[in-house]
Short mmCIF file of C-alpha atoms in Angstrom, two decimals:
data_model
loop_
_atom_site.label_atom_id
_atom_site.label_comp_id
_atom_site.label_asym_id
_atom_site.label_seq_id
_atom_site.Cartn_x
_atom_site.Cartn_y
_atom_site.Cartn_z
CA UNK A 1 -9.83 11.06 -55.39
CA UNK A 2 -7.08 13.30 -53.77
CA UNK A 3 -4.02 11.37 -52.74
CA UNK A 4 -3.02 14.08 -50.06
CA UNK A 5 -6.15 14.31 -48.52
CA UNK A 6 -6.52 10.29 -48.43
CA UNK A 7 -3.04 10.62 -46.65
CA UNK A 8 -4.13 13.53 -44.37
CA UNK A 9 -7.10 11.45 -43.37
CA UNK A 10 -4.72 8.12 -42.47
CA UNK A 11 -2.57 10.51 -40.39
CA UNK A 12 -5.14 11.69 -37.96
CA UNK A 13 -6.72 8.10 -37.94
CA UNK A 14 -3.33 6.80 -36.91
CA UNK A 15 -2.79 9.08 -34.43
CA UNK A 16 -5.83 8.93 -32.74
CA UNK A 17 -5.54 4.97 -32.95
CA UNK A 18 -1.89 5.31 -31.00
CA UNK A 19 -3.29 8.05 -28.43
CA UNK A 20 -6.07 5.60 -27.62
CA UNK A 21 -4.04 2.37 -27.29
CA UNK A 22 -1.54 4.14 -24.95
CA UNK A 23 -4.39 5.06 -23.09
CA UNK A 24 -5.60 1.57 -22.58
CA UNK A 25 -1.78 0.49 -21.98
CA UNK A 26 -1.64 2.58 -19.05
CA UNK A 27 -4.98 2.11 -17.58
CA UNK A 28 -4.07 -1.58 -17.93
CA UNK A 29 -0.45 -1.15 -16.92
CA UNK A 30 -2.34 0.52 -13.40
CA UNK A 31 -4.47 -2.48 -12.69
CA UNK A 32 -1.42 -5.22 -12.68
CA UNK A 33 0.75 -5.75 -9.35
CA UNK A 34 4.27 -4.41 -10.30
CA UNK A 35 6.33 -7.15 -8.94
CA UNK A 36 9.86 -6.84 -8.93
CA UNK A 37 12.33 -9.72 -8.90
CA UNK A 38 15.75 -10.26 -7.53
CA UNK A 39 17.91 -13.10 -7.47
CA UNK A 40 19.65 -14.54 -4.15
CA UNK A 41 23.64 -14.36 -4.06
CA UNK A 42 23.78 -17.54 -2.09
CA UNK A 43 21.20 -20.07 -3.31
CA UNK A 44 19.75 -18.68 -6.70
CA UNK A 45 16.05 -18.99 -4.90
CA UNK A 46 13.55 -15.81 -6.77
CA UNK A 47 12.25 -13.78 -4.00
CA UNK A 48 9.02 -11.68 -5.00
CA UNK A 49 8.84 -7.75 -3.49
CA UNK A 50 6.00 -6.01 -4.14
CA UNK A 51 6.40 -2.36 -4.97
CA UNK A 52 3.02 -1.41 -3.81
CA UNK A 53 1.19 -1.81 -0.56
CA UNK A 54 -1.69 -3.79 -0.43
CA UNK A 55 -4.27 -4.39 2.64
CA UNK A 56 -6.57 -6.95 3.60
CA UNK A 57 -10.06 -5.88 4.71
CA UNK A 58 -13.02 -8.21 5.40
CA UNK A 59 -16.51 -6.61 4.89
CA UNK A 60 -19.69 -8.25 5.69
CA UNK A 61 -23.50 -7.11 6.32
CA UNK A 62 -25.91 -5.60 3.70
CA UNK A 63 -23.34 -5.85 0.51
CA UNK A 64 -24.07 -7.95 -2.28
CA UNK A 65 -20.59 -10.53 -1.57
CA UNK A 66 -19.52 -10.04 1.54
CA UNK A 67 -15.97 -11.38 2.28
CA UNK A 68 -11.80 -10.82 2.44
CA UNK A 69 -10.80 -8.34 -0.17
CA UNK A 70 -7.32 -6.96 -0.58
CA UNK A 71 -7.26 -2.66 -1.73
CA UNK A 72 -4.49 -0.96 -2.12
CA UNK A 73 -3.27 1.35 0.69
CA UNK A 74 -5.03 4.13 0.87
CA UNK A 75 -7.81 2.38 0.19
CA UNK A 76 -11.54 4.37 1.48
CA UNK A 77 -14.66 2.25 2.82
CA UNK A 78 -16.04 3.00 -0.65
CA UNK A 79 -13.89 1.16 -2.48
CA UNK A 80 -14.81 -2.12 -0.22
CA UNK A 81 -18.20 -1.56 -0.71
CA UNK A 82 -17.49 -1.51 -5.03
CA UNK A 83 -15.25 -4.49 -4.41
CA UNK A 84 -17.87 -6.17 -2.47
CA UNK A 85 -20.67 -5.86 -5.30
CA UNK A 86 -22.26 -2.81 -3.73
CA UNK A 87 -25.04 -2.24 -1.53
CA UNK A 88 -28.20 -4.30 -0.60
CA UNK A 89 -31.39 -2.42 -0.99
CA UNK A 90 -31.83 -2.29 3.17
CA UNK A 91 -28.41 -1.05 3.80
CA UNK A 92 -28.33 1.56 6.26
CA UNK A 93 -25.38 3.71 5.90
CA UNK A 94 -26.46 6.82 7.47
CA UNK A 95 -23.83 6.70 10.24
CA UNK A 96 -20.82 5.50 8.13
CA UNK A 97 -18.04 7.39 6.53
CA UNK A 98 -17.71 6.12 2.85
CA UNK A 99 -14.74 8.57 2.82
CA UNK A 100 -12.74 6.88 5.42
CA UNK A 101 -9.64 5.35 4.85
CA UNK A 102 -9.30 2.23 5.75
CA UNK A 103 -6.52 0.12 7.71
CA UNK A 104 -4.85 -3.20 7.15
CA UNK A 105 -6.78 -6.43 8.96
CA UNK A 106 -10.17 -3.90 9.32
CA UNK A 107 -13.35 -5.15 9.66
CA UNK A 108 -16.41 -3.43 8.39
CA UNK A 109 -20.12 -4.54 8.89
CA UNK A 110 -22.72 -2.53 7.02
CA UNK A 111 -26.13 -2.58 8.85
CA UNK A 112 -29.59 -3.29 7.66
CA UNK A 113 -32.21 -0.62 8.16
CA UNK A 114 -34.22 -1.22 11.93
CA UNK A 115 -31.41 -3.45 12.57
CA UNK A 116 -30.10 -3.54 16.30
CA UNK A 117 -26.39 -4.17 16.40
CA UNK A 118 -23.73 -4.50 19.28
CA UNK A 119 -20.92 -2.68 17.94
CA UNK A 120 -18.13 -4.73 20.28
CA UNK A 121 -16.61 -5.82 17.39
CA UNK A 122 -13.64 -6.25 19.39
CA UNK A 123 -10.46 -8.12 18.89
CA UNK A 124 -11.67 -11.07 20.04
CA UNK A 125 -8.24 -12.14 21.81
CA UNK A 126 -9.56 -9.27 24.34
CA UNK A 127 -11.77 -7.65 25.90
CA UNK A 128 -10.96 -4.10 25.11
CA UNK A 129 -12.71 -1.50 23.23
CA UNK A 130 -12.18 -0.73 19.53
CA UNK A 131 -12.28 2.94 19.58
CA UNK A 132 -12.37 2.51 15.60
CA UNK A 133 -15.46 0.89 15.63
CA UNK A 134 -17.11 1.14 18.76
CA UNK A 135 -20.69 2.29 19.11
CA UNK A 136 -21.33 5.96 21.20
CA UNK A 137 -22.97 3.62 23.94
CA UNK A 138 -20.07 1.42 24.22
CA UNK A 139 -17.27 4.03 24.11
CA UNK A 140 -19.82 5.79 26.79
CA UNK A 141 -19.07 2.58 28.80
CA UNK A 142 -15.52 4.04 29.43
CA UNK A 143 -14.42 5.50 32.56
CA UNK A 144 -14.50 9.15 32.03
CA UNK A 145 -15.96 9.39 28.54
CA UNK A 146 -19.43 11.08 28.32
CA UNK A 147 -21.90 11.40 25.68
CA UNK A 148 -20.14 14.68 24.03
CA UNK A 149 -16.56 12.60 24.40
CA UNK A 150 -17.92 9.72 22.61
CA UNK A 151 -19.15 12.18 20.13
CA UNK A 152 -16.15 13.84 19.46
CA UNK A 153 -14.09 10.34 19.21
CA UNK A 154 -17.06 9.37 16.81
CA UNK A 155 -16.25 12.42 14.55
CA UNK A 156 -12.71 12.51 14.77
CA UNK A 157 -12.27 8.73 13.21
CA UNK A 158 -15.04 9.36 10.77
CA UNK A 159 -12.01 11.63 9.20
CA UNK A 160 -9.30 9.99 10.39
CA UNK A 161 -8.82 5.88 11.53
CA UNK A 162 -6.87 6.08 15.45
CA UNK A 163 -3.39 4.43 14.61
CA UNK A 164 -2.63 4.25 17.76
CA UNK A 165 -4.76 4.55 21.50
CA UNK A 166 -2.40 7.35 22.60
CA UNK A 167 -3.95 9.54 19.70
CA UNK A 168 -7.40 9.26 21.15
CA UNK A 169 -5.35 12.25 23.60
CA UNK A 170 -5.97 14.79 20.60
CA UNK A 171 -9.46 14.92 21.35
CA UNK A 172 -10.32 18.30 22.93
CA UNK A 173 -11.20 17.52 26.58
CA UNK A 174 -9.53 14.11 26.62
CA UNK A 175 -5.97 14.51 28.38
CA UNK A 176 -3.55 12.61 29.77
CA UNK A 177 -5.59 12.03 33.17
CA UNK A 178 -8.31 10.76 31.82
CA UNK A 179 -6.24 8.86 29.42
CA UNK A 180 -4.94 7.12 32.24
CA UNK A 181 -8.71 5.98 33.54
CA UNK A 182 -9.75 4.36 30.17
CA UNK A 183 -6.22 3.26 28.19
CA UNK A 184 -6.29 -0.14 29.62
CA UNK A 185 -9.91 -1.42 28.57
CA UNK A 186 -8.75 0.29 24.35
CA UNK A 187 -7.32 -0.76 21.37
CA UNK A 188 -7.28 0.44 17.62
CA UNK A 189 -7.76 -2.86 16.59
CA UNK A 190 -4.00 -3.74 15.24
#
């Protein structure tokens, strides 16, 4: 046998064996909490800072475990429904945004098919209207906001979650008078 082709053939084996375990280093390096620690001056106590942002979701309804699970920021309604075992076989999702990001303390209930729901998933420490969650018939409710209104709320938080109730003002046809009719009675769910 040829000794330089025997030591050709370790070569590219050994290679190929590194190039795949940095791989996996990586992909596992990705999956851990980087936690950073730093030492008090004054009492030598460890304090723990996270370098990444985590947020706390709780999804319940027609996934396979529903519960409290913690994404990272940036986090979409997808990834909840993964986290959450996936999908019962009666889910009905055709009136959800799986794209959506989602925001810290969120609650999100996946229907089953035929199933009537109130959407007044509000905070329950009030009795104002979610505009992130709300149903077309409840945001209808609001002084000032018609059918095509709740529509166009509807669509615009399908792309983009309402951070605040003052943003539901960059909805074309919603200004600051009628702003002042409904901003009492909403909330973004903070």
């Amino acid at each position: 046998m040829n000794n330089s082709i025997y030591k050709k053939g370790l070569a590219v084996v050994l290679i190929i064996a590194t190039i795949v375990m940095t791989l996996i280093g990586i992909k596992l390096s990705r999956k851990e909490k980087e936690i950073k620690f730093t030492e008090d001056s004054f009492n030598n106590d460890m304090e723990i800072e996270s370098t990444e942002l985590y947020i706390v979701i709780d999804i319940d309804g027609a996934v396979k475990n529903p519960g409290v699970y913690e994404l990272m920021d940036g986090g979409r309604v997808n990834d909840a429904i993964v986290m959450a075992g996936g999908l019962k076989d009666k889910a009905y999702t055709r009136n959800l945004n799986k794209a959506r990001k989602l925001i810290d303390g969120e609650k999100i209930y996946i229907p089953y098919e035929n199933e009537e729901i109130d959407y007044v998933e509000n905070d329950l420490r009030s009795s104002k209207i979610n505009i992130n969650t709300a149903s077309k018939d409840l945001l209808m409710s609001l002084t000032g906001i018609g059918e095509v209104y709740a529509e166009r709320i509807i669509e615009y938080r399908n792309a983009k979650v309402f951070s605040s109730i003052e943003e539901i003002k960059n909805i074309e046809g919603i200004g600051d008078k009628t702003f002042e009719k409904f901003k009492d009675n909403i909330t973004v769910g903070k």
